[in-house]
Every structure is written in C-alpha cells, then in structure tokens.
C-alpha cells in the first residue's frame, strides 16, 4: 500500500439496518490503514453537506442505506465536490435487482436474471447486463 493510500479517509453514512455491515467494513478498512468515520442516518442534507465539505482531498464517501436515503446523500456529496468515482453505494445486501422497462419506463425489482413480465405494461423483458446510472437500474 502506498503512502497516499494510507492517508485515505472514508466517510461512511449508514442507516440502522446496515450499521452492522458498515461497522464490519470499518474494521477491515482500519486494518488496511484507512481512516474511517461512520455517520448514523438519518442526517439532514445540511448536516451531510457540512460533514462532506470538511473532508480532506482524496476522501471517499460510502453509503449503506436504502435507495431514497442513499440518493439524498449522494446528491449532497456531489454538491460538496465529490466525483461519482469517489462515492460508493452499498448494493451487496439487496436481494432484488432493479430492471428498467424500456417501454413504459417503470422500475421493476426481480430476484433472478430470467425473462419476466413488466409489472406495469406487462411486456416480456429479458434482463441484460447494461446499467443505467440515471435510473440506477
């Protein structure tokens, strides 16, 4: 690990349901020489932006939360100057995959990558591995 990596700081936002998972990750990262701080959610967007603005250059933001809360923190981080490459949203505990319907634009949540029927327009969809950052699906 280089000297630059040893100085990396990670600000972790976590809601109660992901706190155990976030704290486990903090232990791993601390052993690797990272400085970590966990912020319990919910936190106001003003407070989040203040915390994010105080982070040193090279810091990372990790978010352990459900989609709506995660998007609010991601938005605050982007406003504070973090790039999309410096923001990571935990998706490992999600059992369902979000699939965007190209016909009606509905977001479907499915548990397997097999062909399925859209909940809204009932068209048959065959999921692909393409990912839309805009739709987060």
CSV table of N, CA and C in Angstrom, one decimal:
chain,number,residue,atom,x,y,z
A,1,UNK,N,0.8,-1.2,0.0
A,1,UNK,CA,0.0,0.0,0.0
A,1,UNK,C,0.9,1.2,0.0
A,2,UNK,N,0.6,2.2,-0.8
A,2,UNK,CA,1.4,3.4,-0.9
A,2,UNK,C,1.1,4.4,0.2
A,3,UNK,N,1.9,5.3,0.3
A,3,UNK,CA,1.7,6.4,1.4
A,3,UNK,C,0.4,7.1,1.1
A,4,UNK,N,0.1,7.4,-0.1
A,4,UNK,CA,-1.1,8.1,-0.4
A,4,UNK,C,-2.3,7.3,0.0
A,5,UNK,N,-2.3,6.0,-0.2
A,5,UNK,CA,-3.4,5.2,0.2
A,5,UNK,C,-3.6,5.1,1.7
A,6,UNK,N,-2.5,5.2,2.4
A,6,UNK,CA,-2.5,5.1,3.9
A,6,UNK,C,-3.2,6.4,4.4
A,7,UNK,N,-3.2,7.5,3.7
A,7,UNK,CA,-3.8,8.7,4.1
A,7,UNK,C,-5.2,8.8,3.7
A,8,UNK,N,-5.8,7.9,3.0
A,8,UNK,CA,-7.1,7.9,2.5
A,8,UNK,C,-8.1,7.9,3.7
A,9,UNK,N,-9.1,8.7,3.6
A,9,UNK,CA,-10.2,8.8,4.6
A,9,UNK,C,-11.5,8.4,3.9
A,10,UNK,N,-12.3,7.7,4.6
A,10,UNK,CA,-13.6,7.2,4.1
A,10,UNK,C,-14.7,7.7,5.1
A,11,UNK,N,-15.6,8.4,4.6
A,11,UNK,CA,-16.8,8.9,5.4
A,11,UNK,C,-17.9,7.9,5.0
A,12,UNK,N,-18.4,7.2,6.0
A,12,UNK,CA,-19.4,6.2,5.8
A,12,UNK,C,-20.7,6.6,6.4
A,13,UNK,N,-21.8,6.8,5.5
A,13,UNK,CA,-23.1,7.1,6.0
A,13,UNK,C,-23.9,5.7,6.1
A,14,UNK,N,-24.5,5.5,7.2
A,14,UNK,CA,-25.2,4.2,7.4
A,14,UNK,C,-26.5,4.4,8.1
A,15,UNK,N,-27.6,3.8,7.7
A,15,UNK,CA,-28.8,3.8,8.5
A,15,UNK,C,-28.8,2.6,9.4
A,16,UNK,N,-29.7,2.5,10.3
A,16,UNK,CA,-29.7,1.5,11.4
A,16,UNK,C,-29.6,0.0,10.8
A,17,UNK,N,-30.4,-0.2,9.7
A,17,UNK,CA,-30.5,-1.6,9.2
A,17,UNK,C,-29.2,-2.1,8.6
A,18,UNK,N,-28.3,-1.2,8.2
A,18,UNK,CA,-27.0,-1.5,7.6
A,18,UNK,C,-25.8,-1.3,8.6
A,19,UNK,N,-26.1,-0.9,9.8
A,19,UNK,CA,-25.0,-0.5,10.7
A,19,UNK,C,-24.0,-1.6,11.0
A,20,UNK,N,-24.5,-2.8,11.2
A,20,UNK,CA,-23.6,-4.0,11.4
A,20,UNK,C,-22.7,-4.2,10.3
A,21,UNK,N,-23.2,-4.2,9.1
A,21,UNK,CA,-22.4,-4.3,7.9
A,21,UNK,C,-21.4,-3.2,7.7
A,22,UNK,N,-21.8,-2.0,8.0
A,22,UNK,CA,-20.9,-0.8,7.9
A,22,UNK,C,-19.7,-0.9,8.9
A,23,UNK,N,-20.1,-1.3,10.1
A,23,UNK,CA,-19.0,-1.4,11.1
A,23,UNK,C,-18.1,-2.6,10.8
A,24,UNK,N,-18.5,-3.6,10.2
A,24,UNK,CA,-17.7,-4.7,9.8
A,24,UNK,C,-16.7,-4.2,8.8
A,25,UNK,N,-17.2,-3.4,7.8
A,25,UNK,CA,-16.3,-2.9,6.8
A,25,UNK,C,-15.3,-1.9,7.4
A,26,UNK,N,-15.7,-1.1,8.4
A,26,UNK,CA,-14.8,-0.2,9.0
A,26,UNK,C,-13.6,-1.0,9.7
A,27,UNK,N,-13.9,-2.1,10.3
A,27,UNK,CA,-12.8,-2.9,10.9
A,27,UNK,C,-11.8,-3.4,9.8
A,28,UNK,N,-12.3,-3.9,8.7
A,28,UNK,CA,-11.5,-4.3,7.6
A,28,UNK,C,-10.6,-3.2,7.1
A,29,UNK,N,-11.2,-2.0,6.8
A,29,UNK,CA,-10.5,-0.9,6.3
A,29,UNK,C,-9.5,-0.3,7.2
A,30,UNK,N,-9.8,-0.3,8.5
A,30,UNK,CA,-8.9,0.2,9.5
A,30,UNK,C,-7.6,-0.7,9.6
A,31,UNK,N,-7.8,-2.0,9.4
A,31,UNK,CA,-6.7,-2.9,9.4
A,31,UNK,C,-5.8,-2.6,8.2
A,32,UNK,N,-6.4,-2.1,7.1
A,32,UNK,CA,-5.7,-1.8,5.9
A,32,UNK,C,-5.0,-0.4,5.9
A,33,UNK,N,-5.3,0.3,7.0
A,33,UNK,CA,-4.6,1.6,7.2
A,33,UNK,C,-5.5,2.8,6.8
A,34,UNK,N,-6.8,2.6,6.5
A,34,UNK,CA,-7.7,3.7,6.2
A,34,UNK,C,-8.2,4.3,7.5
A,35,UNK,N,-8.5,5.6,7.4
A,35,UNK,CA,-9.2,6.3,8.5
A,35,UNK,C,-10.7,6.3,8.1
A,36,UNK,N,-11.5,5.8,9.0
A,36,UNK,CA,-13.0,5.8,8.7
A,36,UNK,C,-13.8,6.5,9.8
A,37,UNK,N,-14.9,7.1,9.4
A,37,UNK,CA,-15.8,7.7,10.3
A,37,UNK,C,-17.2,7.2,9.8
A,38,UNK,N,-18.0,6.8,10.8
A,38,UNK,CA,-19.4,6.3,10.4
A,38,UNK,C,-20.3,7.4,10.9
A,39,UNK,N,-21.2,7.8,10.0
A,39,UNK,CA,-22.3,8.8,10.4
A,39,UNK,C,-23.6,8.1,10.3
A,40,UNK,N,-24.3,8.1,11.5
A,40,UNK,CA,-25.6,7.4,11.5
A,40,UNK,C,-26.7,8.2,10.8
A,41,UNK,N,-27.5,7.6,10.0
A,41,UNK,CA,-28.5,8.2,9.3
A,41,UNK,C,-29.8,7.9,10.1
A,42,UNK,N,-30.8,8.8,10.0
A,42,UNK,CA,-31.0,9.9,9.0
A,42,UNK,C,-30.2,11.1,9.5
A,43,UNK,N,-29.7,11.8,8.6
A,43,UNK,CA,-29.0,13.1,8.9
A,43,UNK,C,-29.5,14.1,7.9
A,44,UNK,N,-29.7,15.3,8.3
A,44,UNK,CA,-30.2,16.4,7.4
A,44,UNK,C,-29.2,16.6,6.2
A,45,UNK,N,-29.8,17.1,5.1
A,45,UNK,CA,-28.9,17.3,4.0
A,45,UNK,C,-27.9,18.4,4.3
A,46,UNK,N,-28.3,19.4,5.1
A,46,UNK,CA,-27.4,20.5,5.5
A,46,UNK,C,-26.2,19.9,6.3
A,47,UNK,N,-26.5,19.1,7.3
A,47,UNK,CA,-25.5,18.4,8.1
A,47,UNK,C,-24.6,17.6,7.3
A,48,UNK,N,-25.2,16.8,6.4
A,48,UNK,CA,-24.4,15.9,5.5
A,48,UNK,C,-23.4,16.8,4.6
A,49,UNK,N,-23.9,17.9,4.1
A,49,UNK,CA,-23.1,18.7,3.2
A,49,UNK,C,-22.0,19.4,4.1
A,50,UNK,N,-22.2,19.7,5.3
A,50,UNK,CA,-21.2,20.3,6.2
A,50,UNK,C,-20.1,19.2,6.4
A,51,UNK,N,-20.5,18.0,6.8
A,51,UNK,CA,-19.6,16.9,7.0
A,51,UNK,C,-18.7,16.7,5.8
A,52,UNK,N,-19.4,16.6,4.7
A,52,UNK,CA,-18.7,16.3,3.4
A,52,UNK,C,-17.7,17.4,3.0
A,53,UNK,N,-18.1,18.7,3.2
A,53,UNK,CA,-17.2,19.8,2.9
A,53,UNK,C,-16.0,19.8,3.7
A,54,UNK,N,-16.0,19.2,4.9
A,54,UNK,CA,-14.9,19.2,5.8
A,54,UNK,C,-13.9,18.1,5.5
A,55,UNK,N,-14.2,17.2,4.6
A,55,UNK,CA,-13.3,16.1,4.4
A,55,UNK,C,-12.1,16.5,3.5
A,56,UNK,N,-10.9,16.0,3.9
A,56,UNK,CA,-9.7,16.3,3.1
A,56,UNK,C,-9.8,15.8,1.7
A,57,UNK,N,-9.0,16.4,0.8
A,57,UNK,CA,-8.9,16.0,-0.6
A,57,UNK,C,-8.5,14.5,-0.6
A,58,UNK,N,-9.1,13.7,-1.5
A,58,UNK,CA,-8.8,12.3,-1.6
A,58,UNK,C,-9.7,11.4,-0.8
A,59,UNK,N,-10.6,12.0,0.0
A,59,UNK,CA,-11.6,11.2,0.8
A,59,UNK,C,-12.6,10.5,-0.1
A,60,UNK,N,-13.1,9.5,0.4
A,60,UNK,CA,-14.2,8.7,-0.3
A,60,UNK,C,-15.5,8.8,0.6
A,61,UNK,N,-16.6,8.6,-0.1
A,61,UNK,CA,-17.9,8.5,0.6
A,61,UNK,C,-18.5,7.2,0.3
A,62,UNK,N,-18.9,6.4,1.3
A,62,UNK,CA,-19.5,5.2,1.2
A,62,UNK,C,-20.9,5.3,1.9
A,63,UNK,N,-21.9,4.7,1.2
A,63,UNK,CA,-23.3,4.9,1.7
A,63,UNK,C,-23.9,3.5,1.9
A,64,UNK,N,-24.3,3.2,3.1
A,64,UNK,CA,-25.0,1.9,3.4
A,64,UNK,C,-26.4,2.3,3.8
A,65,UNK,N,-27.3,2.3,2.8
A,65,UNK,CA,-28.7,2.7,3.1
A,65,UNK,C,-29.6,2.3,2.0
A,66,UNK,N,-30.9,2.5,2.2
A,66,UNK,CA,-31.9,2.2,1.2
A,66,UNK,C,-31.8,3.3,0.1
A,67,UNK,N,-32.4,3.0,-1.1
A,67,UNK,CA,-32.2,3.8,-2.3
A,67,UNK,C,-32.5,5.3,-2.1
A,68,UNK,N,-33.7,5.6,-1.5
A,68,UNK,CA,-34.0,7.1,-1.3
A,68,UNK,C,-33.0,7.8,-0.5
A,69,UNK,N,-32.7,7.3,0.7
A,69,UNK,CA,-31.7,7.9,1.6
A,69,UNK,C,-30.3,8.0,0.9
A,70,UNK,N,-30.0,7.0,0.2
A,70,UNK,CA,-28.7,6.9,-0.5
A,70,UNK,C,-28.6,8.0,-1.5
A,71,UNK,N,-29.7,8.2,-2.3
A,71,UNK,CA,-29.7,9.2,-3.3
A,71,UNK,C,-29.5,10.6,-2.7
A,72,UNK,N,-30.1,10.9,-1.6
A,72,UNK,CA,-30.0,12.2,-0.9
A,72,UNK,C,-28.6,12.4,-0.5
A,73,UNK,N,-27.9,11.4,0.1
A,73,UNK,CA,-26.5,11.6,0.5
A,73,UNK,C,-25.6,11.7,-0.7
A,74,UNK,N,-25.9,10.9,-1.8
A,74,UNK,CA,-25.1,11.1,-3.0
A,74,UNK,C,-25.2,12.5,-3.6
A,75,UNK,N,-26.4,13.0,-3.6
A,75,UNK,CA,-26.6,14.4,-4.1
A,75,UNK,C,-25.8,15.4,-3.2
A,76,UNK,N,-25.9,15.2,-1.9
A,76,UNK,CA,-25.1,16.1,-1.0
A,76,UNK,C,-23.6,16.0,-1.3
A,77,UNK,N,-23.1,14.8,-1.5
A,77,UNK,CA,-21.7,14.6,-1.8
A,77,UNK,C,-21.3,15.2,-3.1
A,78,UNK,N,-22.2,15.1,-4.1
A,78,UNK,CA,-21.9,15.7,-5.4
A,78,UNK,C,-21.8,17.2,-5.3
A,79,UNK,N,-22.8,17.8,-4.5
A,79,UNK,CA,-22.8,19.3,-4.2
A,79,UNK,C,-21.5,19.7,-3.5
A,80,UNK,N,-21.0,18.8,-2.7
A,80,UNK,CA,-19.8,19.2,-1.9
A,80,UNK,C,-18.5,19.0,-2.7
A,81,UNK,N,-18.6,18.5,-3.9
A,81,UNK,CA,-17.5,18.4,-4.8
A,81,UNK,C,-16.9,17.0,-5.1
A,82,UNK,N,-17.6,16.0,-4.5
A,82,UNK,CA,-17.1,14.6,-4.7
A,82,UNK,C,-17.5,14.2,-6.1
A,83,UNK,N,-16.7,13.4,-6.8
A,83,UNK,CA,-17.0,12.9,-8.1
A,83,UNK,C,-17.7,11.6,-8.0
A,84,UNK,N,-18.3,11.1,-9.0
A,84,UNK,CA,-19.1,9.8,-9.0
A,84,UNK,C,-18.1,8.7,-8.6
A,85,UNK,N,-16.9,8.8,-9.0
A,85,UNK,CA,-15.9,7.7,-8.6
A,85,UNK,C,-15.5,7.7,-7.2
A,86,UNK,N,-15.8,8.8,-6.5
A,86,UNK,CA,-15.5,8.9,-5.0
A,86,UNK,C,-16.6,8.5,-4.1
A,87,UNK,N,-17.8,8.2,-4.7
A,87,UNK,CA,-19.0,7.8,-4.0
A,87,UNK,C,-19.3,6.4,-4.3
A,88,UNK,N,-19.5,5.6,-3.3
A,88,UNK,CA,-19.8,4.2,-3.4
A,88,UNK,C,-21.1,3.9,-2.6
A,89,UNK,N,-22.1,3.3,-3.3
A,89,UNK,CA,-23.3,3.0,-2.6
A,89,UNK,C,-23.4,1.5,-2.5
A,90,UNK,N,-23.6,1.0,-1.2
A,90,UNK,CA,-23.6,-0.5,-1.0
A,90,UNK,C,-24.8,-1.1,-1.6
A,91,UNK,N,-24.6,-2.1,-2.4
A,91,UNK,CA,-25.8,-2.8,-3.0
A,91,UNK,C,-25.7,-4.3,-2.7
A,92,UNK,N,-24.7,-4.7,-1.9
A,92,UNK,CA,-24.5,-6.1,-1.7
A,92,UNK,C,-25.6,-6.8,-1.0
A,93,UNK,N,-26.3,-6.1,-0.1
A,93,UNK,CA,-27.3,-6.7,0.7
A,93,UNK,C,-28.7,-6.8,-0.1
A,94,UNK,N,-28.8,-6.1,-1.2
A,94,UNK,CA,-30.0,-6.1,-2.0
A,94,UNK,C,-30.2,-7.5,-2.6
A,95,UNK,N,-31.3,-8.1,-2.3
A,95,UNK,CA,-31.6,-9.4,-2.9
A,95,UNK,C,-32.2,-9.2,-4.3
A,96,UNK,N,-32.9,-8.1,-4.6
A,96,UNK,CA,-33.5,-7.9,-5.8
A,96,UNK,C,-32.7,-7.0,-6.7
A,97,UNK,N,-32.8,-7.2,-8.0
A,97,UNK,CA,-32.1,-6.3,-9.0
A,97,UNK,C,-33.2,-5.4,-9.6
A,98,UNK,N,-32.8,-4.1,-9.8
A,98,UNK,CA,-33.7,-3.2,-10.4
A,98,UNK,C,-33.5,-3.3,-11.9
A,99,UNK,N,-34.7,-3.4,-12.6
A,99,UNK,CA,-34.7,-3.5,-14.0
A,99,UNK,C,-35.6,-2.4,-14.6
A,100,UNK,N,-35.1,-1.7,-15.5
A,100,UNK,CA,-35.8,-0.6,-16.2
A,100,UNK,C,-36.5,-1.1,-17.4
A,101,UNK,N,-37.8,-0.8,-17.5
A,101,UNK,CA,-38.6,-1.2,-18.6
A,101,UNK,C,-38.4,-0.2,-19.7
A,102,UNK,N,-38.0,-0.6,-20.9
A,102,UNK,CA,-37.7,0.3,-22.0
A,102,UNK,C,-39.0,0.8,-22.7
A,103,UNK,N,-40.1,0.2,-22.4
A,103,UNK,CA,-41.3,0.6,-23.0
A,103,UNK,C,-42.1,1.6,-22.1
A,104,UNK,N,-42.3,1.3,-20.9
A,104,UNK,CA,-43.1,2.2,-20.0
A,104,UNK,C,-42.3,2.9,-19.0
A,105,UNK,N,-41.0,2.6,-18.9
A,105,UNK,CA,-40.0,3.3,-18.0
A,105,UNK,C,-40.2,3.0,-16.5
A,106,UNK,N,-41.0,1.9,-16.3
A,106,UNK,CA,-41.2,1.5,-14.9
A,106,UNK,C,-40.0,0.7,-14.4
A,107,UNK,N,-39.6,0.9,-13.1
A,107,UNK,CA,-38.5,0.2,-12.5
A,107,UNK,C,-39.1,-1.0,-11.8
A,108,UNK,N,-38.7,-2.2,-12.3
A,108,UNK,CA,-39.1,-3.5,-11.7
A,108,UNK,C,-38.0,-4.0,-10.9
A,109,UNK,N,-38.4,-4.7,-9.8
A,109,UNK,CA,-37.4,-5.4,-9.0
A,109,UNK,C,-37.6,-6.9,-9.1
A,110,UNK,N,-36.6,-7.6,-9.5
A,110,UNK,CA,-36.6,-9.0,-9.7
A,110,UNK,C,-35.5,-9.7,-8.9
A,111,UNK,N,-35.7,-11.0,-8.7
A,111,UNK,CA,-34.8,-11.7,-7.9
A,111,UNK,C,-33.8,-12.6,-8.7
A,112,UNK,N,-34.2,-12.8,-10.0
A,112,UNK,CA,-33.3,-13.6,-10.9
A,112,UNK,C,-33.2,-12.9,-12.2
A,113,UNK,N,-32.2,-13.3,-13.0
A,113,UNK,CA,-32.0,-12.7,-14.3
A,113,UNK,C,-32.7,-13.4,-15.4
A,114,UNK,N,-33.8,-14.0,-15.1
A,114,UNK,CA,-34.6,-14.7,-16.2
A,114,UNK,C,-35.6,-13.7,-16.8
A,115,UNK,N,-36.2,-14.1,-17.9
A,115,UNK,CA,-37.2,-13.3,-18.6
A,115,UNK,C,-38.4,-13.2,-17.7
A,116,UNK,N,-39.0,-12.0,-17.6
A,116,UNK,CA,-40.1,-11.7,-16.8
A,116,UNK,C,-41.0,-10.7,-17.4
A,117,UNK,N,-42.2,-10.5,-16.8
A,117,UNK,CA,-43.2,-9.5,-17.3
A,117,UNK,C,-43.2,-8.2,-16.5
A,118,UNK,N,-43.1,-7.1,-17.2
A,118,UNK,CA,-43.1,-5.8,-16.5
A,118,UNK,C,-44.4,-5.7,-15.7
A,119,UNK,N,-44.2,-5.2,-14.5
A,119,UNK,CA,-45.4,-5.0,-13.6
A,119,UNK,C,-46.4,-4.1,-14.1
A,120,UNK,N,-46.0,-3.0,-14.8
A,120,UNK,CA,-46.9,-2.0,-15.3
A,120,UNK,C,-47.5,-2.3,-16.6
A,121,UNK,N,-46.7,-2.5,-17.6
A,121,UNK,CA,-47.2,-2.6,-19.0
A,121,UNK,C,-47.3,-4.1,-19.5
A,122,UNK,N,-46.8,-5.0,-18.7
A,122,UNK,CA,-46.9,-6.4,-19.0
A,122,UNK,C,-46.2,-6.9,-20.2
A,123,UNK,N,-45.2,-6.1,-20.7
A,123,UNK,CA,-44.4,-6.6,-21.8
A,123,UNK,C,-43.4,-7.6,-21.3
A,124,UNK,N,-43.0,-8.6,-22.1
A,124,UNK,CA,-41.9,-9.5,-21.7
A,124,UNK,C,-40.6,-8.9,-21.8
A,125,UNK,N,-39.8,-9.0,-20.7
A,125,UNK,CA,-38.4,-8.4,-20.7
A,125,UNK,C,-37.4,-9.4,-20.4
A,126,UNK,N,-36.3,-9.3,-21.1
A,126,UNK,CA,-35.2,-10.2,-20.9
A,126,UNK,C,-34.0,-9.4,-20.4
A,127,UNK,N,-33.7,-9.4,-19.1
A,127,UNK,CA,-32.7,-8.5,-18.5
A,127,UNK,C,-31.3,-8.7,-19.1
A,128,UNK,N,-30.7,-7.5,-19.3
A,128,UNK,CA,-29.3,-7.6,-19.8
A,128,UNK,C,-28.4,-7.0,-18.7
A,129,UNK,N,-27.1,-7.0,-19.0
A,129,UNK,CA,-26.1,-6.5,-18.0
A,129,UNK,C,-25.8,-5.0,-18.2
A,130,UNK,N,-26.5,-4.4,-19.1
A,130,UNK,CA,-26.4,-2.9,-19.2
A,130,UNK,C,-26.9,-2.2,-18.0
A,131,UNK,N,-26.2,-1.2,-17.6
A,131,UNK,CA,-26.6,-0.5,-16.4
A,131,UNK,C,-26.8,1.0,-16.7
A,132,UNK,N,-27.9,1.6,-16.2
A,132,UNK,CA,-28.2,3.0,-16.4
A,132,UNK,C,-27.9,3.7,-15.1
A,133,UNK,N,-26.9,4.6,-15.1
A,133,UNK,CA,-26.6,5.4,-13.9
A,133,UNK,C,-27.8,6.3,-13.6
A,134,UNK,N,-28.4,6.8,-14.6
A,134,UNK,CA,-29.6,7.7,-14.4
A,134,UNK,C,-30.7,7.0,-13.7
A,135,UNK,N,-31.0,5.8,-14.1
A,135,UNK,CA,-32.1,5.1,-13.5
A,135,UNK,C,-31.7,4.2,-12.3
A,136,UNK,N,-30.4,4.1,-12.1
A,136,UNK,CA,-29.8,3.2,-11.1
A,136,UNK,C,-30.4,1.8,-11.2
A,137,UNK,N,-30.5,1.3,-12.5
A,137,UNK,CA,-31.0,0.0,-12.7
A,137,UNK,C,-30.4,-0.6,-14.0
